[in-house]
Coordinates of C-alpha atoms in Angstrom, one line a residue:
M1 CA -20.0 -33.2 10.7
S2 CA -16.6 -31.9 9.2
W3 CA -13.4 -30.6 10.3
E4 CA -14.9 -27.1 10.5
D5 CA -17.0 -28.1 13.2
N6 CA -14.1 -28.3 15.5
V7 CA -12.6 -24.9 14.9
R8 CA -12.2 -22.4 17.3
R9 CA -14.1 -19.5 16.3
V10 CA -13.4 -16.1 17.6
V11 CA -14.2 -12.4 16.6
P12 CA -10.5 -10.9 16.1
Y13 CA -9.5 -7.9 17.5
V14 CA -9.4 -5.0 15.0
A15 CA -6.3 -2.8 14.9
G16 CA -6.1 0.8 13.6
E17 CA -5.7 1.1 10.0
Q18 CA -2.2 1.4 8.6
P19 CA -2.3 3.1 5.4
K20 CA 0.1 2.2 2.8
D21 CA 0.3 5.5 1.8
Q22 CA 3.1 7.3 4.0
N23 CA 2.1 10.6 2.8
V24 CA -0.8 11.4 5.4
I25 CA -1.2 12.7 8.9
K26 CA -1.4 9.5 10.8
L27 CA -3.1 9.9 14.0
N28 CA -4.9 6.9 14.4
T29 CA -2.9 4.4 16.2
N30 CA -1.1 6.5 19.1
E31 CA 2.3 5.8 17.6
N32 CA 4.9 8.3 18.9
P33 CA 5.8 10.8 16.2
Y34 CA 9.3 10.9 17.2
S35 CA 12.2 8.6 16.2
P36 CA 13.7 6.0 19.0
S37 CA 16.7 7.2 20.8
P38 CA 19.6 7.5 18.9
K39 CA 21.4 4.9 21.0
V40 CA 18.9 2.4 19.6
A41 CA 19.6 3.5 16.0
S42 CA 23.6 3.2 16.5
V43 CA 23.0 -0.2 18.3
I44 CA 21.0 -1.6 15.3
K45 CA 23.4 0.0 12.8
G46 CA 26.3 -1.9 14.6
F47 CA 24.5 -5.0 15.4
D48 CA 27.0 -8.1 14.4
C49 CA 24.4 -10.1 12.2
D50 CA 26.4 -13.0 12.5
G51 CA 25.0 -13.5 15.7
L52 CA 21.6 -14.3 14.0
R53 CA 22.4 -17.7 13.3
R54 CA 22.2 -18.7 16.8
Y55 CA 19.1 -18.6 19.0
P56 CA 18.4 -15.4 21.1
D57 CA 18.7 -15.5 25.2
P58 CA 15.7 -17.2 26.2
D59 CA 15.6 -15.4 29.6
V60 CA 16.1 -12.0 27.9
S61 CA 18.4 -11.4 30.5
A62 CA 20.0 -8.3 29.3
L63 CA 16.7 -6.5 28.9
V64 CA 15.2 -7.9 32.2
S65 CA 18.4 -6.5 33.9
A66 CA 18.2 -3.1 32.5
L67 CA 14.4 -2.9 33.1
A68 CA 14.8 -4.2 36.7
R69 CA 17.5 -1.6 37.6
H70 CA 15.3 1.4 35.8
H71 CA 12.4 0.6 38.2
G72 CA 14.3 -0.5 41.5
L73 CA 12.9 -4.0 41.2
D74 CA 14.8 -7.5 41.4
R75 CA 15.2 -9.4 37.9
E76 CA 13.0 -11.9 39.4
Q77 CA 10.2 -9.4 39.1
V78 CA 10.5 -8.7 35.8
F79 CA 8.9 -10.3 32.6
V80 CA 9.5 -9.5 29.0
G81 CA 7.3 -10.4 26.1
V82 CA 6.9 -9.4 22.1
G83 CA 4.7 -6.3 22.9
S84 CA 2.4 -5.8 25.9
D85 CA -0.2 -7.6 23.7
D86 CA 1.9 -10.8 24.1
V87 CA 2.3 -10.0 27.7
L88 CA -1.2 -9.6 28.5
S89 CA -2.6 -12.4 26.6
M90 CA 0.0 -14.6 28.4
A91 CA -1.4 -13.2 31.8
F92 CA -4.9 -14.2 30.8
L93 CA -4.0 -17.4 29.8
T94 CA -1.9 -17.9 33.2
F95 CA -4.2 -16.2 35.7
F96 CA -7.6 -16.3 35.0
T97 CA -8.6 -20.0 35.1
S98 CA -10.8 -20.2 38.1
G99 CA -14.0 -20.2 36.3
K100 CA -15.2 -17.1 37.6
R101 CA -16.1 -13.8 35.6
I102 CA -13.2 -11.7 35.3
L103 CA -14.0 -7.8 35.1
F104 CA -12.9 -4.8 33.1
P105 CA -14.4 -1.4 32.1
D106 CA -17.0 -1.4 29.4
V107 CA -14.9 0.9 27.3
T108 CA -11.5 0.0 27.3
Y109 CA -9.0 -1.6 25.2
S110 CA -10.9 -3.7 22.9
F111 CA -8.3 -7.0 22.9
Y112 CA -9.5 -7.7 26.5
D113 CA -12.8 -9.3 25.3
V114 CA -11.0 -10.9 22.4
W115 CA -8.6 -12.6 24.6
A116 CA -11.3 -13.7 27.3
N117 CA -13.3 -15.3 24.3
L118 CA -10.2 -16.9 22.9
Y119 CA -9.2 -18.6 26.0
R120 CA -12.9 -19.1 27.1
I121 CA -12.7 -17.0 30.0
S122 CA -16.1 -15.5 31.5
F123 CA -15.9 -11.8 31.6
E124 CA -18.3 -9.1 33.0
D125 CA -18.0 -5.3 31.6
Q126 CA -18.1 -2.9 34.4
P127 CA -19.8 0.4 33.0
L128 CA -17.9 3.7 33.0
D129 CA -19.5 6.6 34.8
E130 CA -20.9 9.5 33.1
N131 CA -17.6 11.1 33.4
L132 CA -15.8 8.0 31.5
C133 CA -14.3 7.2 34.8
I134 CA -14.2 3.7 36.6
R135 CA -16.0 3.2 39.7
K136 CA -13.9 1.7 42.1
E137 CA -16.8 0.0 44.0
D138 CA -17.7 -2.2 41.1
Y139 CA -14.8 -4.2 41.5
F140 CA -15.3 -4.9 45.2
K141 CA -17.1 -8.3 44.3
E142 CA -16.3 -11.7 43.8
N143 CA -14.3 -12.4 40.7
G144 CA -11.9 -14.5 38.7
G145 CA -9.6 -11.4 38.0
I146 CA -9.3 -7.7 37.2
V147 CA -7.8 -5.8 34.3
I148 CA -7.8 -2.1 34.4
A149 CA -5.8 0.0 31.7
N150 CA -4.6 3.2 33.5
P151 CA -4.7 5.5 32.0
N152 CA -7.4 4.2 30.2
A153 CA -7.7 3.6 26.2
P154 CA -9.5 5.1 24.4
T155 CA -10.7 7.6 27.0
G156 CA -7.3 8.9 28.2
V157 CA -8.5 9.2 31.9
S158 CA -6.1 8.3 34.5
S159 CA -7.7 6.9 37.8
G160 CA -4.4 7.4 40.0
R161 CA -2.6 5.1 42.3
A162 CA -4.9 5.2 45.2
V163 CA -7.8 4.3 43.5
C164 CA -6.0 1.2 41.9
E165 CA -4.6 0.4 45.5
E166 CA -8.1 -0.1 46.6
I167 CA -9.1 -2.5 44.1
V168 CA -5.9 -4.4 44.7
R169 CA -6.3 -4.5 48.4
A170 CA -9.8 -5.5 48.1
N171 CA -9.2 -8.5 45.7
P172 CA -6.6 -10.4 47.5
D173 CA -7.7 -13.9 46.0
S174 CA -7.3 -12.5 42.4
V175 CA -4.7 -11.5 40.2
V176 CA -5.3 -7.6 39.3
I177 CA -3.6 -6.4 36.1
I178 CA -2.8 -2.7 35.7
D179 CA -2.1 -2.2 32.0
E180 CA 0.2 1.2 32.0
A181 CA 0.8 1.4 27.9
Y182 CA 0.2 5.2 28.3
V183 CA 1.5 6.0 31.9
D184 CA 4.6 7.8 30.9
F185 CA 2.3 10.7 29.3
G186 CA 1.0 11.9 32.8
G187 CA -0.5 8.9 34.6
E188 CA 0.5 7.8 38.1
S189 CA 2.3 4.4 37.8
C190 CA 1.5 1.3 40.3
V191 CA 4.9 -0.1 40.2
P192 CA 5.6 1.2 43.7
L193 CA 2.6 -1.0 45.0
I194 CA 4.4 -3.9 43.8
E195 CA 6.3 -4.9 47.1
N196 CA 3.1 -4.7 49.0
Y197 CA 0.8 -6.8 46.7
D198 CA 1.8 -10.2 45.6
N199 CA -1.6 -10.1 43.2
L200 CA -0.6 -7.2 41.5
L201 CA 0.6 -7.4 37.8
V202 CA 1.7 -4.1 36.2
V203 CA 2.3 -4.0 32.6
Q204 CA 4.1 -1.3 30.2
T205 CA 5.2 -1.2 26.7
F206 CA 8.0 0.2 24.4
S207 CA 5.5 1.1 21.7
K208 CA 4.2 4.6 22.9
S209 CA 6.6 6.8 24.9
R210 CA 9.9 4.9 23.8
S211 CA 9.0 5.1 19.9
M212 CA 9.2 1.4 19.3
A213 CA 6.1 0.0 18.2
G214 CA 7.6 -1.5 15.1
M215 CA 10.1 -3.5 17.5
R216 CA 7.5 -5.2 19.6
I217 CA 8.6 -5.0 23.3
G218 CA 6.3 -5.3 26.3
Y219 CA 6.9 -6.1 29.8
A220 CA 5.0 -7.1 33.2
M221 CA 6.3 -6.2 36.6
G222 CA 4.9 -8.0 39.8
S223 CA 5.7 -10.2 42.7
K224 CA 8.4 -13.0 42.2
K225 CA 5.7 -15.7 42.3
L226 CA 3.7 -14.0 39.7
I227 CA 6.4 -13.9 37.3
K228 CA 7.6 -17.3 37.9
Y229 CA 4.1 -18.3 37.0
L230 CA 4.3 -16.2 33.7
N231 CA 7.7 -17.7 32.7
D232 CA 6.6 -21.1 33.3
V233 CA 3.6 -20.5 30.8
K234 CA 6.0 -18.9 28.2
F235 CA 8.7 -21.7 28.4
S236 CA 5.4 -24.1 28.0
F237 CA 4.6 -22.0 24.8
N238 CA 7.6 -20.4 23.1
S239 CA 11.1 -20.2 24.8
Y240 CA 12.6 -17.9 22.0
T241 CA 10.1 -15.2 21.9
M242 CA 12.2 -12.2 21.3
S243 CA 14.8 -11.7 18.5
A244 CA 18.5 -10.9 19.6
I245 CA 18.3 -7.6 17.9
A246 CA 15.0 -6.3 19.8
I247 CA 16.9 -7.4 23.0
A248 CA 19.8 -5.2 22.3
A249 CA 17.6 -2.5 21.1
G250 CA 15.2 -2.5 24.2
V251 CA 18.5 -2.2 26.4
A252 CA 19.6 0.8 24.6
S253 CA 16.4 2.7 24.8
V254 CA 15.9 2.2 28.7
E255 CA 19.6 3.6 29.0
D256 CA 18.9 6.6 27.5
E257 CA 16.6 8.5 29.8
P258 CA 17.3 11.9 29.0
Y259 CA 16.1 11.3 25.4
F260 CA 12.9 9.4 26.7
A261 CA 12.2 12.4 29.3
Q262 CA 12.7 15.0 26.4
T263 CA 10.2 13.2 23.8
T264 CA 7.7 12.6 26.3
A265 CA 7.9 16.2 27.5
K266 CA 7.1 17.3 23.9
I267 CA 4.3 15.2 23.3
I268 CA 2.6 16.4 26.8
A269 CA 3.3 20.0 25.9
T270 CA 1.8 19.4 22.4
R271 CA -1.3 17.7 23.7
E272 CA -2.0 20.4 26.5
R273 CA -1.8 23.1 23.6
T274 CA -4.1 20.8 21.4
K275 CA -6.4 20.4 24.3
K276 CA -7.0 24.4 24.5
E277 CA -7.4 24.8 20.6
L278 CA -9.8 22.1 20.4
A279 CA -11.9 23.3 23.1
K280 CA -12.2 26.7 21.2
L281 CA -13.3 24.8 18.3
G282 CA -16.4 23.2 20.2
F283 CA -14.8 19.9 21.3
V284 CA -15.2 18.3 24.9
F285 CA -13.1 15.8 25.9
P286 CA -12.1 14.1 29.4
D287 CA -8.8 15.0 30.7
S288 CA -6.1 13.2 29.1
K289 CA -2.9 11.8 30.7
T290 CA -2.2 9.8 27.2
N291 CA -0.8 10.7 23.9
F292 CA -4.1 11.2 22.5
I293 CA -7.4 13.1 23.1
F294 CA -10.5 11.5 23.1
A295 CA -12.9 14.2 21.5
A296 CA -16.6 14.8 20.5
H297 CA -17.8 18.0 19.0
R298 CA -20.9 19.7 20.8
T299 CA -22.7 19.9 17.5
V300 CA -21.1 18.2 14.6
P301 CA -21.2 14.3 14.6
A302 CA -18.2 12.2 15.0
Q303 CA -18.6 10.1 11.9
E304 CA -18.9 13.3 9.7
I305 CA -15.6 14.7 11.0
F306 CA -13.9 11.4 10.7
E307 CA -14.7 11.2 6.9
A308 CA -13.7 14.9 6.4
L309 CA -10.3 14.4 8.2
R310 CA -9.9 11.0 6.1
A311 CA -10.8 13.0 2.8
E312 CA -8.0 15.5 3.6
R313 CA -5.8 12.5 4.4
I314 CA -5.7 12.8 8.1
Y315 CA -6.2 9.7 9.8
V316 CA -8.0 9.4 13.2
R317 CA -9.9 6.6 15.1
H318 CA -13.4 6.2 15.3
W319 CA -15.6 3.3 16.7
N320 CA -19.0 2.8 15.9
K321 CA -19.7 1.3 19.0
P322 CA -22.1 2.2 22.0
R323 CA -21.4 5.0 24.3
I324 CA -18.3 6.2 22.4
D325 CA -19.8 6.3 18.9
N326 CA -19.6 10.3 18.5
Y327 CA -16.2 10.2 20.0
L328 CA -12.7 10.5 17.9
R329 CA -9.6 9.5 19.3
I330 CA -7.0 11.9 17.8
S331 CA -3.1 10.6 18.8
I332 CA -0.7 13.6 19.5
G333 CA 1.6 14.1 16.3
T334 CA 4.5 16.5 16.2
D335 CA 3.5 20.3 16.5
E336 CA 3.1 20.8 12.7
E337 CA 1.0 17.8 12.4
M338 CA -1.4 19.1 15.1
D339 CA -1.2 22.6 13.4
R340 CA -2.3 21.1 10.3
V341 CA -5.2 19.3 11.8
L342 CA -6.4 22.1 13.7
A343 CA -6.5 24.4 11.0
F344 CA -8.4 22.0 9.0
L345 CA -11.1 21.7 11.6
K346 CA -11.2 25.5 12.1
A347 CA -12.1 26.1 8.3
Y348 CA -14.0 22.9 8.2
L349 CA -16.2 23.8 11.3
R350 CA -16.5 27.5 10.6
D351 CA -19.7 27.2 8.9
K352 CA -21.4 24.4 10.8

């Protein structure tokens, strides 16, 4: 017996590659191609660094209030964490303690099973159908909790609010988490359902539509009771999770709605144009409502295209996993970046 016999061993989450070389087209981690709101830059530039010698507000009051106003909720219905990963991890730790299996799709955000294993939570994958959509009936059975990314990652498919509501309604004794990391690109948010279901937790992030992946801001919305339970666990874990600069920058982003609407609209327009061009090149894909496209070529293997793109210094995401090993997840960049990707693919596939 050694100390290593008592180590908690887990298989960690594998993030998308972050190349040190900045002279690449980076379309592998769904980052926003546009800068955050100019108001964010202004706040950071004018931040009084003397304030950093003090602890930040543990209640994150200014940002919680801004988000509550934005979504038409009470402050007590909003929880803020260090990126939605932090929020989701805290939710797993808080709500999934029954010993029953939690449910989530077999093709989805690959951090879910990592957290389940880390916290010793039993889980059961629910297979997506042949069109990579969830089957709501799979979630109408006994469980210890449910997690659904909507729109889904990595498929980009949005299930719609009505489907999510049926699942929430069918599970009054479980907490249902709807992970809306990509909802601002065309999905239908479940936030309006919060007032009707005290077991619904909706999670969103600043990393995608608000261009602030590097700042690490995520948040959850739900009934006052759910949010209180989350805060109780947070304050038993780490009271000062968010920096003062992040709080101020987050408020500035939320308060610049015109810029937010402008940049998300640009990404959606580029995505729709890219869909049409990829289809002409022989790609097939589900209808994405995110800032990426999950595409497979009709004749050329995904691994081959992935390696060819990489050799051209174009980074996309590929998983060597069952059911999705012939797909590439291509984040939406600027129009110029997508034009370069499409031009390369057209030339590469011409003789295939």
